[in-house]
Amino acid sequence: MKLLIVEDNLRLARDMQQFLRDNEFVVEIAETFREASEKISIYQYDLLIVDLGLPDGNGLDLIREMRERHLDTSILILTAKDGIADKVMGLDLGADDYMTKPFHKAELNARIRSILRRNKFNHSNIIRINELKIDLLASQAFVKDTPLNLTKKEYDLLLYFIQNPNRMLTKESIAEHLWGDHIDQSDNFDFIYNHIKNLRKKIVSAGGGKVITAMYGMGYKFSRHS
């Protein structure tokens, strides 16, 4: 899962970033409204953590901008203790939840996972698609009842495919989603092929179907059976 922290307190932002990376998220930081606006116009995120008090703009305007673009991105807002009006306005504009500073990082992690389950996976910790089952809490994938021995990147790749069934995903979008925004500076994305090849092999070896197909010259698609 890929997150963007929009926070001008760089020390706090980096502390959150490290904590969330330790909890297996891909995390980027934007320190200003302008930087955040540029990033969401170029890159795709599963969730934004937005501080409303930015040096060059209001986080509420960023939420409004995202909803006007109809971006499929969840939003968690951060507010000061006395920011009741901002909380209400943020939720009215389309934010999914809010947290008041200061907060415990464990609660931040729980809130993020709750939002993602609600918005991406229909409130469930268990995802079933074709012969596959994903236990989100355990970060474990199965073919029927056979557990798959996946690397972290293979697991994240499978989750990304499942979030986008029957949709062609380019190698560039896969690389950016799993490795972060800086990966767009890479000369090529040939390494994606090896990760997909290994993932497909493990699924088939466990008795699953060939659910990931190559769209030659374009990218890859996860096929969901009707």
mmCIF file of C-alpha atoms in Angstrom:
data_model
loop_
_atom_site.group_PDB
_atom_site.id
_atom_site.type_symbol
_atom_site.label_atom_id
_atom_site.label_comp_id
_atom_site.label_asym_id
_atom_site.label_seq_id
_atom_site.Cartn_x
_atom_site.Cartn_y
_atom_site.Cartn_z
ATOM 1 C CA MET A 1 0.000 0.000 0.000
ATOM 2 C CA LYS A 2 1.307 3.425 -0.952
ATOM 3 C CA LEU A 3 0.817 6.459 1.293
ATOM 4 C CA LEU A 4 1.593 10.176 1.059
ATOM 5 C CA ILE A 5 2.206 12.181 4.232
ATOM 6 C CA VAL A 6 1.437 15.893 3.751
ATOM 7 C CA GLU A 7 3.082 17.529 6.774
ATOM 8 C CA ASP A 8 5.324 20.601 7.079
ATOM 9 C CA ASN A 9 6.880 19.409 10.362
ATOM 10 C CA LEU A 10 9.621 17.390 8.707
ATOM 11 C CA ARG A 11 10.723 15.702 11.921
ATOM 12 C CA LEU A 12 7.193 14.427 12.575
ATOM 13 C CA ALA A 13 6.744 13.452 8.930
ATOM 14 C CA ARG A 14 9.943 11.420 8.861
ATOM 15 C CA ASP A 15 9.078 9.776 12.172
ATOM 16 C CA MET A 16 5.701 8.703 10.758
ATOM 17 C CA GLN A 17 7.339 7.639 7.515
ATOM 18 C CA GLN A 18 9.826 5.345 9.235
ATOM 19 C CA PHE A 19 7.154 3.850 11.495
ATOM 20 C CA LEU A 20 4.805 3.157 8.578
ATOM 21 C CA ARG A 21 7.624 1.744 6.445
ATOM 22 C CA ASP A 22 8.402 -0.614 9.332
ATOM 23 C CA ASN A 23 4.743 -1.655 9.064
ATOM 24 C CA GLU A 24 5.215 -2.520 5.379
ATOM 25 C CA PHE A 25 3.789 0.579 3.700
ATOM 26 C CA VAL A 26 5.460 2.485 0.869
ATOM 27 C CA VAL A 27 5.531 6.074 2.143
ATOM 28 C CA GLU A 28 6.339 9.411 0.501
ATOM 29 C CA ILE A 29 6.403 12.907 2.055
ATOM 30 C CA ALA A 30 5.228 16.321 0.835
ATOM 31 C CA GLU A 31 6.084 19.316 3.047
ATOM 32 C CA THR A 32 3.932 21.923 1.277
ATOM 33 C CA PHE A 33 0.541 22.273 -0.381
ATOM 34 C CA ARG A 34 2.220 22.855 -3.749
ATOM 35 C CA GLU A 35 4.403 19.754 -3.491
ATOM 36 C CA ALA A 36 1.418 17.623 -2.437
ATOM 37 C CA SER A 37 -0.717 18.965 -5.286
ATOM 38 C CA GLU A 38 2.029 18.155 -7.798
ATOM 39 C CA LYS A 39 2.482 14.642 -6.433
ATOM 40 C CA ILE A 40 -1.207 13.703 -6.517
ATOM 41 C CA SER A 41 -1.425 14.982 -10.097
ATOM 42 C CA ILE A 42 1.382 12.618 -11.169
ATOM 43 C CA TYR A 43 1.312 9.608 -8.837
ATOM 44 C CA GLN A 44 -1.346 7.283 -7.457
ATOM 45 C CA TYR A 45 -1.722 6.755 -3.700
ATOM 46 C CA ASP A 46 -3.919 4.477 -1.625
ATOM 47 C CA LEU A 47 -4.156 6.996 1.219
ATOM 48 C CA LEU A 48 -3.124 10.537 2.104
ATOM 49 C CA ILE A 49 -2.348 11.690 5.645
ATOM 50 C CA VAL A 50 -3.039 15.433 5.474
ATOM 51 C CA ASP A 51 -2.082 18.074 8.028
ATOM 52 C CA LEU A 52 -4.560 20.908 7.567
ATOM 53 C CA GLY A 53 -2.124 23.673 8.582
ATOM 54 C CA LEU A 54 0.359 23.936 5.684
ATOM 55 C CA PRO A 55 2.725 26.892 5.150
ATOM 56 C CA ASP A 56 1.469 27.735 1.657
ATOM 57 C CA GLY A 57 -2.143 26.600 1.765
ATOM 58 C CA ASN A 58 -4.899 24.782 3.589
ATOM 59 C CA GLY A 59 -5.117 21.005 3.684
ATOM 60 C CA LEU A 60 -8.877 21.364 3.234
ATOM 61 C CA ASP A 61 -8.246 22.816 -0.223
ATOM 62 C CA LEU A 62 -6.102 19.792 -1.040
ATOM 63 C CA ILE A 63 -8.961 17.481 -0.038
ATOM 64 C CA ARG A 64 -11.342 19.536 -2.169
ATOM 65 C CA GLU A 65 -8.941 19.331 -5.105
ATOM 66 C CA MET A 66 -8.674 15.542 -4.808
ATOM 67 C CA ARG A 67 -12.429 15.038 -4.664
ATOM 68 C CA GLU A 68 -12.967 17.371 -7.642
ATOM 69 C CA ARG A 69 -10.538 15.159 -9.583
ATOM 70 C CA HIS A 70 -12.505 12.075 -8.434
ATOM 71 C CA LEU A 71 -9.297 10.404 -7.262
ATOM 72 C CA ASP A 72 -9.772 6.985 -5.676
ATOM 73 C CA THR A 73 -7.608 7.862 -2.692
ATOM 74 C CA SER A 74 -8.522 7.584 0.990
ATOM 75 C CA ILE A 75 -7.836 10.576 3.253
ATOM 76 C CA LEU A 76 -6.912 10.783 6.936
ATOM 77 C CA ILE A 77 -6.681 14.340 8.259
ATOM 78 C CA LEU A 78 -4.518 15.572 11.142
ATOM 79 C CA THR A 79 -5.820 18.464 13.216
ATOM 80 C CA ALA A 80 -4.993 20.464 16.333
ATOM 81 C CA LYS A 81 -6.978 19.816 19.506
ATOM 82 C CA ASP A 82 -9.208 22.847 18.969
ATOM 83 C CA GLY A 83 -9.853 22.208 15.298
ATOM 84 C CA ILE A 84 -13.461 20.979 15.575
ATOM 85 C CA ALA A 85 -14.700 23.114 12.680
ATOM 86 C CA ASP A 86 -11.854 21.903 10.463
ATOM 87 C CA LYS A 87 -12.619 18.281 11.344
ATOM 88 C CA VAL A 88 -16.255 18.694 10.369
ATOM 89 C CA MET A 89 -15.421 20.518 7.155
ATOM 90 C CA GLY A 90 -12.771 17.932 6.242
ATOM 91 C CA LEU A 91 -15.233 15.084 6.690
ATOM 92 C CA ASP A 92 -17.882 16.974 4.728
ATOM 93 C CA LEU A 93 -15.405 17.450 1.877
ATOM 94 C CA GLY A 94 -14.794 13.700 1.718
ATOM 95 C CA ALA A 95 -12.076 12.808 4.230
ATOM 96 C CA ASP A 96 -12.492 9.299 5.653
ATOM 97 C CA ASP A 97 -11.315 9.937 9.213
ATOM 98 C CA TYR A 98 -9.320 12.327 11.377
ATOM 99 C CA MET A 99 -6.783 12.220 14.191
ATOM 100 C CA THR A 100 -5.921 14.932 16.695
ATOM 101 C CA LYS A 101 -2.309 15.818 17.469
ATOM 102 C CA PRO A 102 -0.528 14.504 19.434
ATOM 103 C CA PHE A 103 -1.367 10.864 18.674
ATOM 104 C CA HIS A 104 0.019 7.401 19.296
ATOM 105 C CA LYS A 105 1.643 5.782 16.270
ATOM 106 C CA ALA A 106 -0.079 2.479 16.996
ATOM 107 C CA GLU A 107 -3.433 4.238 16.647
ATOM 108 C CA LEU A 108 -2.272 5.847 13.403
ATOM 109 C CA ASN A 109 -1.461 2.411 12.007
ATOM 110 C CA ALA A 110 -4.828 1.021 13.143
ATOM 111 C CA ARG A 111 -6.769 3.956 11.662
ATOM 112 C CA ILE A 112 -4.984 3.616 8.313
ATOM 113 C CA ARG A 113 -5.629 -0.118 8.078
ATOM 114 C CA SER A 114 -9.276 0.375 9.057
ATOM 115 C CA ILE A 115 -9.773 2.993 6.330
ATOM 116 C CA LEU A 116 -8.092 0.821 3.703
ATOM 117 C CA ARG A 117 -10.170 -2.234 4.661
ATOM 118 C CA ARG A 118 -13.330 -0.168 4.436
ATOM 119 C CA ASN A 119 -12.552 1.557 1.147
ATOM 120 C CA LYS A 120 -10.484 -1.029 -0.722
ATOM 121 C CA PHE A 121 -11.687 -4.367 0.608
ATOM 122 C CA ASN A 122 -15.337 -3.998 1.614
ATOM 123 C CA HIS A 123 -14.711 -3.860 5.387
ATOM 124 C CA SER A 124 -13.127 -7.319 5.425
ATOM 125 C CA ASN A 125 -9.775 -8.655 6.625
ATOM 126 C CA ILE A 126 -10.197 -11.630 4.278
ATOM 127 C CA ILE A 127 -10.223 -11.193 0.509
ATOM 128 C CA ARG A 128 -11.388 -14.018 -1.762
ATOM 129 C CA ILE A 129 -10.953 -13.824 -5.513
ATOM 130 C CA ASN A 130 -10.802 -16.803 -7.857
ATOM 131 C CA GLU A 131 -8.912 -19.569 -6.001
ATOM 132 C CA LEU A 132 -6.981 -17.007 -3.983
ATOM 133 C CA LYS A 133 -7.518 -15.946 -0.387
ATOM 134 C CA ILE A 134 -5.673 -13.048 1.259
ATOM 135 C CA ASP A 135 -5.539 -12.622 5.032
ATOM 136 C CA LEU A 136 -4.769 -8.910 5.439
ATOM 137 C CA LEU A 137 -4.053 -9.095 9.166
ATOM 138 C CA ALA A 138 -1.575 -11.949 8.731
ATOM 139 C CA SER A 139 -0.223 -10.636 5.390
ATOM 140 C CA GLN A 140 -0.610 -14.177 4.065
ATOM 141 C CA ALA A 141 -1.891 -15.389 0.702
ATOM 142 C CA PHE A 142 -3.373 -18.808 -0.036
ATOM 143 C CA VAL A 143 -4.429 -20.803 -3.062
ATOM 144 C CA LYS A 144 -7.499 -22.536 -1.673
ATOM 145 C CA ASP A 145 -6.045 -23.696 1.670
ATOM 146 C CA THR A 146 -2.420 -23.883 0.557
ATOM 147 C CA PRO A 147 -0.298 -20.988 1.891
ATOM 148 C CA LEU A 148 1.947 -19.220 -0.598
ATOM 149 C CA ASN A 149 5.525 -18.523 0.425
ATOM 150 C CA LEU A 150 5.720 -15.010 -1.022
ATOM 151 C CA THR A 151 8.343 -12.346 -0.573
ATOM 152 C CA LYS A 152 7.091 -8.977 0.657
ATOM 153 C CA LYS A 153 7.221 -7.507 -2.851
ATOM 154 C CA GLU A 154 5.389 -10.521 -4.305
ATOM 155 C CA TYR A 155 2.673 -10.170 -1.663
ATOM 156 C CA ASP A 156 2.364 -6.418 -2.311
ATOM 157 C CA LEU A 157 2.280 -7.094 -6.054
ATOM 158 C CA LEU A 158 -0.529 -9.626 -5.662
ATOM 159 C CA LEU A 159 -2.500 -7.179 -3.510
ATOM 160 C CA TYR A 160 -2.047 -4.452 -6.114
ATOM 161 C CA PHE A 161 -3.322 -6.746 -8.861
ATOM 162 C CA ILE A 162 -6.328 -7.775 -6.760
ATOM 163 C CA GLN A 163 -7.174 -4.106 -6.185
ATOM 164 C CA ASN A 164 -7.258 -3.643 -9.971
ATOM 165 C CA PRO A 165 -8.954 -6.740 -11.462
ATOM 166 C CA ASN A 166 -9.338 -6.894 -15.255
ATOM 167 C CA ARG A 167 -7.335 -3.677 -15.604
ATOM 168 C CA MET A 168 -4.114 -3.367 -17.576
ATOM 169 C CA LEU A 169 -1.286 -2.154 -15.319
ATOM 170 C CA THR A 170 1.874 -0.794 -16.904
ATOM 171 C CA LYS A 171 5.287 -1.797 -15.615
ATOM 172 C CA GLU A 172 5.841 1.844 -14.704
ATOM 173 C CA SER A 173 2.704 2.041 -12.542
ATOM 174 C CA ILE A 174 3.562 -1.248 -10.804
ATOM 175 C CA ALA A 175 7.116 -0.090 -10.064
ATOM 176 C CA GLU A 176 5.961 3.299 -8.765
ATOM 177 C CA HIS A 177 3.273 1.769 -6.554
ATOM 178 C CA LEU A 178 5.548 -0.829 -4.971
ATOM 179 C CA TRP A 179 8.853 1.051 -4.754
ATOM 180 C CA GLY A 180 7.815 4.691 -4.415
ATOM 181 C CA ASP A 181 7.849 7.821 -6.558
ATOM 182 C CA HIS A 182 11.635 7.917 -6.998
ATOM 183 C CA ILE A 183 11.500 4.730 -9.081
ATOM 184 C CA ASP A 184 10.283 6.747 -12.085
ATOM 185 C CA GLN A 185 13.930 7.808 -12.544
ATOM 186 C CA SER A 186 14.915 4.214 -13.332
ATOM 187 C CA ASP A 187 16.289 3.509 -16.807
ATOM 188 C CA ASN A 188 14.118 0.414 -17.235
ATOM 189 C CA PHE A 189 11.644 -1.769 -15.385
ATOM 190 C CA ASP A 190 12.852 -5.201 -16.418
ATOM 191 C CA PHE A 191 13.038 -6.273 -12.764
ATOM 192 C CA ILE A 192 9.215 -6.208 -12.672
ATOM 193 C CA TYR A 193 9.160 -9.190 -15.023
ATOM 194 C CA ASN A 194 11.067 -11.383 -12.560
ATOM 195 C CA HIS A 195 8.745 -10.512 -9.671
ATOM 196 C CA ILE A 196 5.664 -11.295 -11.773
ATOM 197 C CA LYS A 197 7.183 -14.496 -13.139
ATOM 198 C CA ASN A 198 7.943 -15.744 -9.619
ATOM 199 C CA LEU A 199 4.479 -14.784 -8.349
ATOM 200 C CA ARG A 200 2.726 -16.564 -11.225
ATOM 201 C CA LYS A 201 4.876 -19.651 -10.751
ATOM 202 C CA LYS A 202 4.033 -19.893 -7.043
ATOM 203 C CA ILE A 203 0.300 -19.492 -7.693
ATOM 204 C CA VAL A 204 0.243 -22.150 -10.416
ATOM 205 C CA SER A 205 2.443 -24.552 -8.418
ATOM 206 C CA ALA A 206 -0.071 -24.353 -5.552
ATOM 207 C CA GLY A 207 -2.937 -25.292 -7.876
ATOM 208 C CA GLY A 208 -4.130 -21.865 -8.936
ATOM 209 C CA GLY A 209 -4.934 -20.644 -12.417
ATOM 210 C CA LYS A 210 -2.914 -18.395 -14.692
ATOM 211 C CA VAL A 211 -4.628 -15.276 -13.441
ATOM 212 C CA ILE A 212 -1.859 -12.818 -14.388
ATOM 213 C CA THR A 213 -1.379 -12.335 -18.107
ATOM 214 C CA ALA A 214 1.100 -10.229 -20.050
ATOM 215 C CA MET A 215 -0.252 -7.568 -22.392
ATOM 216 C CA TYR A 216 2.752 -7.509 -24.692
ATOM 217 C CA GLY A 217 4.293 -4.100 -25.082
ATOM 218 C CA MET A 218 1.866 -2.589 -22.578
ATOM 219 C CA GLY A 219 1.834 -4.266 -19.154
ATOM 220 C CA TYR A 220 0.019 -6.954 -17.148
ATOM 221 C CA LYS A 221 -3.555 -7.793 -16.194
ATOM 222 C CA PHE A 222 -5.082 -9.792 -13.334
ATOM 223 C CA SER A 223 -8.128 -11.648 -14.655
ATOM 224 C CA ARG A 224 -11.025 -12.138 -12.281
ATOM 225 C CA HIS A 225 -13.285 -15.062 -13.195
ATOM 226 C CA SER A 226 -16.924 -14.208 -13.621
#
